[in-house]
Amino acid sequence: MKSRRHVLSTMSAALIASMCVVGAANAEVGVTDKEIKIGALGVLTGPNAKYGNTVYDGIETVYEEANKSGGIHGRQLVYVREDDRCQAAEAVGAAKKLIHQHKVFMIHGGACSNASLAAKPEIVATKVPWVITASTAPSLTDPVTPHIFTTMLAGWMESYAQVQYAVEKGMKRVAIISQHDNWGRSRYDPLMDAFKLHGIEPVANEEIVPDPADATAIALRIQAAKADAVILVAFPKAAVVAVRDMYKIGYKPFMIGGSTVGDVGLFTKNIGIPGSTDNLHAVSTIGYTADDPAVAKWKKLVEAKYSGDTFNIYHMFGIASGQFVVEALRRAGKDLTRDAFNKAASNLSVNTDVYGGPITCTPTNHQCHNTAAWFGLVNGTTKRLATTTVTR
Amino acid sequence: MLAYLLMSGIATGALYAMVAIGLVLVYRSTGHINFSHGELFMFGGFIAYTFFVILGVPYFLSLILAVIGGFVLGVLSDRAVYRPLIKAPPLTMVLATVGFSFFLKGIARYFWGSMEGGDYVAFPAAMDPSPIPIGSINVFPQQLLILAGAIVFVVGFTIFFRMTRAGKMMQATSENPTAAYLSGIRVERVYTLTWGAGSAIAAAAAVLMAPMTLLSPDVGFQLLLKAFAATVLGGLGSMPGAIVGGLLVGILESLGGGYIHSGVQDVSAFIVIIIVLVLRPAGLFGVRNIRDT
């Protein structure tokens, strides 16, 4: 009798032990009782480092706030950064390291589009959830991959928003000043599509190099075309020279800038001539300027945590994206799995503290951010003037 | 339209000419094209930015300090990089200057690269930046300053070469280094002086240009290309050729951009250069080498 009881208790202990082992084997990768490990894939060093590091500083600040308030269902968020140096080859290695070495639950990041596009096949093959923060290549989320989402405006959206805004403002004769390098092309081509969509032709279509010393010829040609609005698709350096030279010749059309000049106050300071941007409205991914009281809480947190950082637009990309991910993790429930996260994220709309509209994902649309905000100077201060929901 | 295009072309061309002069100076003395010349230009601009914007030193004093800083940088680059390679094959020197350009760019990016949150910094104008009317056109005061500065530097360098002992030694060394050495000129010291002078004039050009554009660690390469085009157009090694070539490149760009299409602006000068070199291979002011047969 005693030996039978001993056998039964031994078998029960073995059964419980084996269940624990099976349970451990089925636990989701990167998730323990105490933490959720999330990987940052992006540029951390080199000339483009700020497009990565600052964004991830914003994300980590949101994570830290979530951790301070008890974490996600009791689990702390741990953020591991890997450098893709903004290069395709490096991005593949960085993605593999996060997935196979760090064994992260998901990836939250992605800045340079070329690097993100290169990393995508590995992420698709391993089915790791990926929320993209700053890459703008539309093919990252279109067509939909069930576990890939983006909280950034796609490249084409900015161009569509510019034409849409010109039409909304009643502009009849619209001209273009654009760069024709790789960056410029990724915006110029959709811009021309948007012109076709609205059934209008640009009255002048001028090209500017990224680093011009003078744009008087361009200003004169646009003036001769009698354009009442000019769409700018240019880096700040080129845009400064173009706007400055239009002002020089006394030509003051309505100017519709891209996100590169979204901080109209800073752009005006760069030109150095007060009044030269009075007619400029610029599109932006974010809904507030860095010194707007509405985002003061985040500015204070970021600058306290990262002493070298001055709060800017890139932090806000990270904050919006971080708030979306935190909410998706919460909704995925205590028994966190990748499938549960994907399901939660695919049916989620989050009003963040820093964007002009909600981040909304649906099962058929993982381009989750589609609200462009318009900024201009009001009494010398950059203010949000309007928002546009971009459609194609 | 023509008046505007000519004015803009001349102001931009004056800048190209100043950068080209530095390039020619080094080429004439050492026989090497300095591919880090654009980055020396950029670095000079950032030195001035540090004094003018960060430390609040007046513009013209900042310009002088940047010229001195540029000279010191040129001398240091000679001592650290070029002199050890003086007897190396020309290709080694090309690689050394290219490598040095990356080094300077990296340093600039580290110290100034993200100072204002972007890749660039704004350099305020020396005077009221609002355009002023001259005849039928408006010009920026800074454009006039560029023209004045270019004239001062060209005249100054001409006087330096013709009237000073150091200038004459540099001339002699460029004509025939062996003869100069035999006549007691310390050729290596002349080379050092030349690298310094070339870098100093590039720094001056940068300080004049910076308020018209923004300053970034990548600003030098485009200027180097234009200056190189100017020297080839004028005749590689010719000082008057560099000045005329620079002005011509600026004017051709402006006219091409205005009358043909803005897309032509950046390449119009190069098209003309190809034509000139086909018709006159030594450039406008260059002396054609006669090969003994």
XYZ file of C-alpha atoms in Angstrom:
685
model
C 0.000 0.000 0.000
C 2.774 2.330 0.994
C 4.727 1.522 -2.168
C 1.612 2.134 -4.374
C 1.189 5.577 -2.725
C 4.850 6.279 -3.362
C 4.488 5.346 -7.043
C 1.402 7.553 -7.412
C 3.071 10.560 -5.790
C 6.181 10.068 -7.915
C 4.058 9.886 -11.084
C 2.115 13.006 -10.065
C 5.327 14.923 -9.437
C 6.683 13.787 -12.798
C 3.445 14.841 -14.522
C 3.525 18.294 -12.914
C 7.215 18.670 -13.805
C 6.592 17.650 -17.402
C 3.685 20.097 -17.652
C 5.962 22.840 -16.434
C 8.553 21.894 -19.051
C 5.908 21.824 -21.805
C 4.560 25.137 -20.512
C 8.013 26.674 -20.658
C 8.544 25.335 -24.175
C 5.276 26.949 -25.314
C 6.027 30.374 -23.719
C 6.354 33.070 -26.366
C 9.860 34.023 -27.489
C 11.091 37.140 -25.724
C 8.411 37.011 -23.030
C 8.937 35.945 -19.411
C 6.865 36.503 -16.307
C 8.841 39.630 -15.624
C 9.701 41.171 -18.976
C 8.956 41.581 -22.665
C 12.060 41.955 -24.790
C 11.617 44.276 -27.806
C 14.259 44.971 -30.442
C 15.091 48.317 -32.058
C 16.281 47.971 -35.619
C 17.718 51.170 -37.034
C 20.551 53.575 -37.601
C 22.510 54.320 -34.433
C 25.824 55.554 -35.822
C 27.059 57.586 -38.773
C 25.655 60.676 -40.466
C 22.011 59.536 -40.194
C 22.216 58.455 -36.554
C 19.735 61.028 -35.365
C 16.984 59.419 -37.493
C 17.414 56.308 -35.351
C 18.725 57.203 -31.925
C 16.377 60.106 -31.299
C 13.355 58.079 -32.393
C 14.348 55.231 -30.084
C 14.949 57.668 -27.232
C 11.308 58.700 -27.701
C 10.131 55.077 -27.712
C 12.169 54.182 -24.656
C 10.755 57.168 -22.771
C 7.236 55.840 -23.414
C 8.318 52.350 -22.341
C 9.820 53.738 -19.165
C 6.579 55.511 -18.317
C 4.693 52.247 -18.874
C 7.216 50.387 -16.717
C 6.894 52.942 -13.923
C 3.167 52.354 -13.781
C 3.595 48.609 -13.316
C 4.521 47.510 -16.832
C 2.261 45.606 -19.241
C 0.279 43.085 -17.193
C 3.120 43.091 -14.698
C 5.896 42.698 -17.263
C 8.590 45.317 -17.755
C 9.451 46.412 -21.303
C 13.106 45.905 -22.204
C 14.372 47.632 -25.347
C 17.461 46.262 -27.142
C 19.014 48.387 -29.924
C 20.876 47.052 -32.955
C 22.576 49.288 -35.516
C 21.801 48.925 -39.243
C 23.951 51.983 -40.098
C 21.271 52.944 -42.636
C 22.669 50.243 -44.928
C 20.881 47.297 -46.474
C 23.567 44.691 -45.742
C 23.941 45.789 -42.129
C 20.165 45.771 -41.658
C 19.897 42.068 -42.512
C 22.572 41.225 -39.933
C 20.996 43.467 -37.306
C 17.549 41.892 -37.837
C 19.019 38.377 -37.553
C 20.851 39.319 -34.385
C 17.693 40.674 -32.774
C 15.605 37.682 -33.802
C 18.017 34.778 -33.258
C 20.536 36.061 -30.709
C 18.567 38.478 -28.529
C 15.398 36.440 -29.174
C 13.131 39.469 -29.052
C 9.355 39.186 -28.904
C 8.936 41.863 -31.576
C 10.831 44.553 -33.448
C 9.914 48.180 -32.962
C 11.896 50.507 -35.212
C 13.129 51.034 -38.746
C 14.358 54.370 -40.026
C 16.098 54.309 -43.416
C 13.742 52.759 -45.966
C 16.454 50.957 -47.926
C 17.656 49.238 -44.754
C 14.140 48.344 -43.637
C 13.311 46.906 -47.060
C 16.428 44.732 -46.870
C 15.519 43.465 -43.393
C 11.913 42.705 -44.319
C 12.404 39.193 -45.825
C 14.061 37.891 -42.631
C 11.310 39.395 -40.495
C 8.623 37.977 -42.792
C 10.239 34.527 -42.744
C 10.392 34.426 -38.938
C 6.936 36.034 -38.482
C 8.233 38.389 -35.807
C 5.830 41.305 -35.232
C 7.307 44.569 -36.522
C 6.028 48.077 -35.903
C 7.898 50.514 -38.145
C 8.609 53.962 -36.768
C 10.186 56.152 -39.435
C 10.712 54.326 -42.760
C 8.495 55.735 -45.500
C 8.687 53.089 -48.279
C 5.074 52.104 -49.018
C 5.970 48.524 -49.963
C 6.846 47.768 -46.327
C 3.142 47.525 -45.474
C 1.402 47.434 -48.834
C 0.328 44.724 -49.579
C -0.492 43.845 -45.993
C 1.735 41.401 -44.112
C -0.221 40.241 -41.020
C 2.584 41.041 -38.569
C 4.045 44.264 -40.034
C 2.595 47.701 -39.214
C 3.782 51.269 -39.666
C 3.108 54.385 -37.629
C 4.801 56.717 -40.150
C 3.273 58.468 -43.167
C 4.295 56.679 -46.380
C 6.388 58.691 -48.828
C 3.550 59.128 -51.321
C 1.179 60.499 -48.692
C 3.108 63.718 -48.214
C 3.058 64.412 -51.951
C -0.651 63.641 -52.225
C -1.325 65.880 -49.223
C 0.536 68.762 -50.895
C -1.562 68.620 -54.071
C -4.749 68.014 -52.086
C -3.975 71.104 -49.974
C -3.357 73.272 -53.047
C -6.736 72.225 -54.434
C -8.471 72.787 -51.091
C -6.974 76.284 -50.968
C -8.407 77.039 -54.407
C -5.058 77.376 -56.187
C -5.405 77.282 -59.975
C -1.847 77.681 -61.236
C 0.436 75.392 -59.285
C 4.186 75.065 -59.886
C 6.715 72.565 -58.549
C 10.281 72.964 -57.306
C 11.711 69.520 -56.610
C 14.910 67.584 -56.171
C 15.373 64.767 -58.639
C 17.747 62.604 -56.600
C 16.553 59.291 -55.097
C 14.880 61.000 -52.184
C 13.246 63.594 -54.403
C 12.060 61.003 -56.921
C 10.297 59.029 -54.210
C 8.157 62.110 -53.642
C 8.104 63.628 -57.110
C 6.581 60.580 -58.839
C 3.586 60.334 -56.471
C 3.280 64.114 -56.710
C 2.747 63.834 -60.460
C 0.238 61.011 -59.851
C -1.642 63.301 -57.486
C -1.695 66.075 -60.093
C -3.241 63.610 -62.561
C -5.751 62.444 -59.967
C -6.964 66.029 -59.529
C -6.921 66.661 -63.286
C -4.453 69.550 -63.181
C -1.101 70.222 -64.825
C 1.727 72.068 -63.079
C 2.338 75.429 -64.782
C 6.070 75.112 -64.139
C 8.107 72.093 -63.140
C 11.558 73.129 -61.941
C 14.447 71.036 -60.661
C 16.779 71.984 -57.829
C 19.933 70.227 -56.611
C 20.204 69.335 -52.902
C 23.064 71.746 -52.329
C 22.535 74.830 -54.510
C 24.372 78.115 -54.113
C 21.737 80.056 -56.048
C 18.170 79.546 -57.306
C 17.485 82.876 -58.979
C 16.951 81.188 -62.358
C 14.327 78.878 -60.848
C 12.554 81.764 -59.113
C 12.448 83.763 -62.352
C 11.057 80.830 -64.351
C 8.277 80.216 -61.838
C 7.449 83.899 -61.723
C 7.267 83.942 -65.533
C 4.797 81.021 -65.401
C 2.532 83.171 -63.182
C 2.100 80.412 -60.611
C -0.122 81.319 -57.673
C 1.177 78.377 -55.607
C 4.508 76.563 -55.471
C 4.934 73.042 -54.104
C 8.379 72.504 -52.578
C 9.916 69.027 -52.600
C 13.402 69.731 -51.322
C 15.790 69.323 -48.407
C 15.996 72.350 -46.118
C 19.260 73.541 -47.713
C 17.741 73.657 -51.175
C 14.419 75.016 -49.924
C 16.196 77.852 -48.086
C 17.893 78.987 -51.289
C 14.717 78.658 -53.393
C 12.467 80.587 -50.973
C 15.156 83.199 -50.370
C 15.629 83.859 -54.084
C 11.868 84.059 -54.761
C 11.733 86.679 -52.017
C 14.715 88.485 -53.548
C 13.015 89.019 -56.888
C 9.864 90.231 -55.120
C 7.775 87.167 -55.987
C 5.548 85.963 -53.144
C 3.378 82.992 -54.176
C 1.578 80.673 -51.737
C 4.191 78.027 -50.867
C 3.319 74.457 -49.907
C 6.316 72.899 -48.222
C 7.174 69.312 -47.409
C 7.930 67.848 -44.000
C 11.584 68.832 -44.402
C 10.527 72.414 -43.649
C 7.740 71.425 -41.249
C 9.239 73.528 -38.486
C 8.466 76.790 -40.269
C 9.956 78.874 -37.449
C 13.316 77.120 -37.689
C 13.166 77.300 -41.484
C 12.577 81.064 -41.334
C 15.503 81.414 -38.947
C 17.641 79.474 -41.423
C 16.685 81.860 -44.238
C 17.403 84.774 -41.943
C 14.906 87.157 -43.559
C 11.769 87.911 -41.526
C 8.668 87.868 -43.726
C 10.133 85.530 -46.341
C 7.938 82.613 -45.187
C 4.700 84.455 -44.452
C 3.048 82.555 -47.332
C 4.518 79.163 -46.465
C 2.434 76.284 -45.130
C 4.343 73.058 -44.584
C 3.117 69.524 -44.081
C 4.242 67.398 -41.181
C 3.842 63.890 -39.848
C 3.471 65.195 -36.309
C 0.716 67.346 -34.878
C 2.658 69.737 -32.666
C 5.861 71.709 -32.666
C 8.502 70.677 -30.161
C 7.846 73.716 -27.960
C 4.043 73.411 -27.954
C 2.718 73.211 -24.354
C 0.662 70.169 -25.440
C 3.841 68.064 -25.677
C 5.686 69.713 -22.769
C 5.338 66.596 -20.624
C 7.247 64.493 -23.167
C 9.835 67.170 -23.829
C 10.601 67.276 -20.104
C 10.819 63.495 -19.808
C 13.020 63.029 -22.891
C 15.433 65.811 -22.035
C 15.706 64.599 -18.432
C 16.431 61.020 -19.493
C 18.795 61.855 -22.374
C 20.889 64.838 -21.375
C 22.351 65.282 -24.874
C 18.952 65.387 -26.613
C 17.013 68.492 -27.570
C 13.386 67.451 -27.984
C 12.435 67.383 -31.661
C 10.243 65.834 -34.349
C 12.131 62.505 -34.305
C 11.430 61.989 -30.605
C 7.770 62.524 -31.427
C 7.844 59.792 -34.098
C 9.039 57.463 -31.333
C 6.540 58.674 -28.747
C 3.533 58.173 -31.054
C 4.761 54.771 -32.133
C 5.593 53.813 -28.541
C 2.108 54.719 -27.347
C 0.612 52.573 -30.107
C 2.772 49.553 -29.224
C 2.130 49.854 -25.482
C -1.627 49.912 -26.093
C -1.424 46.952 -28.500
C 0.574 44.951 -25.919
C -2.006 45.765 -23.245
C -4.864 44.635 -25.450
C -3.036 41.467 -26.416
C -3.689 40.342 -22.846
C -1.775 38.669 -20.041
C -1.092 35.521 -22.071
C 1.001 37.406 -24.555
C 1.737 35.726 -27.863
C 2.801 37.114 -31.199
C -0.543 36.138 -32.701
C -2.379 37.936 -29.908
C -0.276 41.055 -30.484
C -0.879 40.990 -34.239
C -4.599 40.575 -33.703
C -4.721 43.427 -31.188
C -2.629 45.760 -33.357
C -4.719 44.968 -36.445
C -7.871 46.214 -34.732
C -6.562 49.240 -32.906
C -6.973 52.995 -33.030
C -4.867 55.100 -30.677
C -5.003 58.863 -30.190
C -1.398 59.658 -29.352
C -0.133 62.762 -27.556
C 1.934 63.992 -30.513
C 0.247 63.260 -33.871
C -2.497 65.339 -35.479
C -4.826 62.333 -35.828
C -5.185 58.772 -34.551
C -2.968 55.835 -35.486
C -5.500 53.346 -36.814
C -4.768 49.839 -38.051
C -7.314 47.469 -39.540
C -6.870 43.900 -40.780
C -6.746 45.236 -44.356
C -4.682 48.387 -43.756
C -1.405 48.390 -41.859
C -0.419 51.875 -43.074
C -1.783 53.027 -39.749
C -0.939 56.754 -39.859
C -2.631 58.889 -42.507
C -3.110 62.327 -40.945
C -0.921 65.097 -42.328
C -0.814 68.304 -40.283
C -0.170 71.756 -41.785
C 2.007 74.322 -40.086
C 2.657 78.006 -40.712
C 3.734 81.125 -38.885
C 1.117 82.937 -36.801
C 2.467 86.118 -35.185
C 5.990 84.777 -35.580
C 5.238 81.427 -33.940
C 4.825 78.100 -35.742
C 1.253 76.884 -35.311
C -0.805 73.997 -36.646
C -3.227 75.410 -39.181
C -5.081 72.356 -40.453
C -4.981 68.597 -40.875
C -5.527 66.513 -43.989
C -6.565 62.874 -44.044
C -4.632 61.565 -47.003
C -6.398 59.251 -49.421
C -5.455 57.644 -52.709
C 15.682 88.532 -66.384
C 19.127 88.809 -67.986
C 20.313 91.329 -65.380
C 19.213 89.045 -62.542
C 20.834 85.999 -64.118
C 24.110 87.799 -64.787
C 24.285 89.221 -61.272
C 23.592 85.829 -59.687
C 26.013 84.124 -62.049
C 28.813 86.554 -61.270
C 28.306 86.300 -57.481
C 28.249 82.500 -57.566
C 31.115 82.450 -60.062
C 33.225 84.631 -57.764
C 32.877 81.959 -55.095
C 33.843 79.214 -57.522
C 36.833 81.321 -58.549
C 38.034 81.710 -54.982
C 37.842 77.975 -54.354
C 39.501 77.322 -57.712
C 42.400 79.652 -56.866
C 43.252 77.532 -53.816
C 43.102 74.403 -55.922
C 45.377 75.891 -58.587
C 47.792 77.237 -56.006
C 48.452 73.782 -54.591
C 48.524 72.173 -58.027
C 51.057 74.646 -59.378
C 53.413 74.271 -56.440
C 53.152 70.562 -55.728
C 51.794 69.064 -58.938
C 48.944 67.442 -56.984
C 45.205 68.017 -57.092
C 44.002 68.435 -53.531
C 40.804 66.404 -53.346
C 40.310 67.492 -49.744
C 40.080 71.130 -50.810
C 36.269 71.101 -50.582
C 36.454 69.829 -47.011
C 39.071 72.450 -46.108
C 36.520 74.973 -47.423
C 33.808 73.395 -45.279
C 36.029 73.291 -42.202
C 36.903 76.963 -42.582
C 33.194 77.742 -42.608
C 32.663 75.839 -39.374
C 35.617 77.569 -37.717
C 33.963 80.893 -38.545
C 30.608 79.535 -37.329
C 32.197 78.685 -33.990
C 33.563 82.190 -33.549
C 30.656 84.137 -35.051
C 27.593 82.203 -33.886
C 28.708 80.275 -30.831
C 31.213 82.709 -29.304
C 29.634 85.926 -30.604
C 32.785 87.292 -32.258
C 32.016 89.978 -34.929
C 31.674 88.703 -38.512
C 34.770 90.264 -40.014
C 36.947 89.221 -37.093
C 35.501 85.704 -37.432
C 36.427 85.787 -41.113
C 40.022 86.668 -40.279
C 40.170 84.001 -37.570
C 38.748 81.429 -39.997
C 41.399 82.372 -42.570
C 44.101 81.941 -39.927
C 42.492 78.668 -38.796
C 42.312 77.504 -42.418
C 45.986 78.318 -42.904
C 46.968 76.379 -39.767
C 44.822 73.436 -40.871
C 46.494 73.463 -44.299
C 49.947 73.514 -42.700
C 49.038 70.711 -40.313
C 47.625 68.613 -43.146
C 50.875 69.054 -45.044
C 52.999 68.033 -42.076
C 50.802 65.128 -40.999
C 49.615 63.690 -44.286
C 51.294 64.998 -47.413
C 54.930 65.532 -46.531
C 55.455 61.899 -45.493
C 54.129 60.944 -48.938
C 56.023 63.504 -50.953
C 57.965 60.874 -52.900
C 55.084 58.443 -53.208
C 53.414 57.816 -56.594
C 50.735 60.369 -57.600
C 47.947 57.847 -57.019
C 48.997 57.509 -53.380
C 48.708 61.249 -52.968
C 45.257 61.210 -54.582
C 44.148 58.548 -52.111
C 45.695 60.491 -49.234
C 43.790 63.668 -50.117
C 40.537 61.738 -50.554
C 41.116 59.997 -47.231
C 41.872 63.290 -45.532
C 38.633 64.734 -46.903
C 36.658 61.937 -45.205
C 38.588 62.519 -42.001
C 37.707 66.229 -42.003
C 34.071 65.469 -42.790
C 33.894 63.045 -39.881
C 35.419 65.558 -37.488
C 33.012 68.270 -38.660
C 30.041 65.948 -38.310
C 31.107 64.982 -34.801
C 31.474 68.541 -33.528
C 28.962 70.538 -35.548
C 26.867 67.979 -37.434
C 23.731 67.947 -35.311
C 24.150 71.214 -33.497
C 20.773 72.612 -34.546
C 18.960 69.288 -34.800
C 19.670 68.770 -38.510
C 22.614 68.066 -40.792
C 23.248 71.761 -41.166
C 23.591 74.989 -39.249
C 22.423 78.480 -40.162
C 25.092 81.149 -40.559
C 23.558 84.618 -40.103
C 24.412 87.337 -42.615
C 27.013 89.926 -41.733
C 24.539 92.758 -42.327
C 20.795 93.236 -42.842
C 19.908 90.289 -45.083
C 16.943 91.960 -46.805
C 17.428 92.508 -50.552
C 18.275 96.000 -51.761
C 17.427 97.512 -55.179
C 20.261 98.231 -57.607
C 18.940 99.580 -60.884
C 16.154 97.315 -62.059
C 17.054 94.352 -59.863
C 17.218 93.388 -56.192
C 20.381 91.922 -54.728
C 21.321 90.619 -51.321
C 23.996 92.687 -49.550
C 25.831 89.398 -48.935
C 26.134 88.942 -52.725
C 27.889 92.302 -52.925
C 30.099 91.261 -50.021
C 31.034 88.071 -51.885
C 32.044 90.108 -54.927
C 34.020 92.584 -52.832
C 35.650 89.788 -50.855
C 36.608 87.894 -53.984
C 38.191 91.016 -55.496
C 40.109 91.755 -52.278
C 41.438 88.203 -52.049
C 42.386 87.989 -55.732
C 44.170 91.350 -55.604
C 45.778 90.398 -52.289
C 47.096 87.136 -53.645
C 48.340 88.819 -56.808
C 50.283 91.327 -54.715
C 51.544 88.510 -52.494
C 52.908 86.567 -55.461
C 54.431 89.546 -57.250
C 55.689 91.664 -54.372
C 56.626 89.415 -51.474
C 59.613 87.146 -51.021
C 57.450 84.230 -49.948
C 55.214 84.692 -52.981
C 58.181 84.782 -55.328
C 59.610 81.632 -53.740
C 56.276 79.896 -54.286
C 56.259 81.053 -57.915
C 59.811 79.814 -58.418
C 59.096 76.464 -56.818
C 56.053 75.984 -59.008
C 58.076 76.775 -62.134
C 60.967 74.429 -61.369
C 61.349 72.797 -57.940
C 64.850 71.484 -58.664
C 66.180 74.873 -59.773
C 64.475 76.498 -56.802
C 66.137 74.000 -54.455
C 69.554 74.576 -56.060
C 69.155 78.322 -55.656
C 68.649 77.927 -51.908
C 64.880 77.892 -51.599
C 63.657 75.466 -48.958
C 61.197 73.729 -51.221
C 59.511 71.679 -48.494
C 58.772 74.829 -46.519
C 57.299 76.387 -49.647
C 55.048 73.363 -50.054
C 53.853 73.783 -46.472
C 53.168 77.451 -47.089
C 51.258 76.560 -50.252
C 48.977 74.033 -48.548
C 48.323 76.623 -45.864
C 47.583 79.430 -48.335
C 45.257 77.235 -50.419
C 43.352 76.224 -47.325
C 43.179 79.820 -46.070
C 41.576 81.125 -49.242
C 39.089 78.246 -49.192
C 38.151 79.236 -45.628
C 37.607 82.831 -46.740
C 35.299 81.679 -49.547
C 33.328 79.548 -47.088
C 32.761 82.445 -44.710
C 31.525 84.603 -47.575
C 29.198 81.905 -48.891
C 27.825 80.496 -45.631
C 25.175 83.188 -45.003
C 23.743 82.564 -48.505
C 23.192 78.846 -47.917
C 23.362 76.636 -44.856
C 26.554 75.081 -43.591
C 26.840 71.302 -43.462
C 29.686 68.765 -43.331
C 28.792 67.753 -46.905
C 28.913 71.238 -48.431
C 32.479 70.911 -49.736
C 32.146 68.272 -52.413
C 29.770 70.222 -54.654
C 32.044 73.270 -54.425
C 35.095 71.161 -55.213
C 33.394 69.877 -58.368
C 32.535 73.378 -59.528
C 35.993 74.703 -58.683
C 37.600 71.810 -60.493
C 35.416 72.547 -63.518
C 36.535 76.174 -63.333
C 40.209 75.244 -63.271
C 39.801 72.848 -66.191
C 37.863 75.454 -68.167
C 40.409 78.161 -67.417
C 43.389 75.904 -67.910
C 44.706 73.660 -65.145
C 47.467 75.513 -63.333
C 46.591 78.988 -64.573
C 45.673 81.520 -61.880
C 43.904 83.970 -64.250
C 42.300 80.904 -65.827
C 40.858 79.871 -62.435
C 39.316 83.311 -61.960
C 37.845 83.545 -65.457
C 36.846 79.876 -65.362
C 35.039 80.329 -62.041
C 33.122 83.351 -63.272
C 32.246 81.587 -66.543
C 30.974 78.485 -64.748
C 28.775 80.657 -62.516
C 27.377 82.693 -65.403
C 26.822 79.671 -67.660
C 24.937 77.869 -64.908
C 22.749 80.842 -64.306
C 21.975 81.503 -67.982
C 21.436 77.816 -68.729
C 19.072 77.468 -65.765
C 17.151 80.603 -66.677
C 16.855 80.336 -70.452
C 16.876 76.574 -71.083
C 15.625 74.739 -67.983
C 16.473 74.545 -64.307
C 17.476 70.911 -64.840
C 20.279 72.155 -67.079
C 21.655 74.573 -64.472
C 23.900 72.106 -62.718
C 25.278 70.513 -65.879
C 25.403 73.430 -68.322
C 28.909 74.436 -67.298
C 30.173 70.884 -67.706
C 28.686 70.684 -71.200
C 30.526 73.854 -72.192
C 33.718 72.524 -70.603
C 33.534 69.402 -72.742
C 33.132 71.559 -75.844
C 36.021 73.842 -74.822
C 38.309 70.914 -74.098
C 37.544 69.315 -77.438
C 38.418 72.553 -79.227
C 41.180 73.678 -76.874
C 42.475 70.798 -74.724
C 44.649 72.980 -72.468
C 41.675 75.138 -71.459
C 41.197 78.843 -72.113
C 44.413 80.048 -70.484
C 46.458 76.862 -70.246
C 49.703 76.327 -72.071
C 49.684 73.302 -74.316
C 52.407 70.800 -73.611
C 54.530 70.085 -76.639
C 55.652 66.496 -76.592
C 59.030 65.769 -78.083
C 58.907 63.075 -80.673
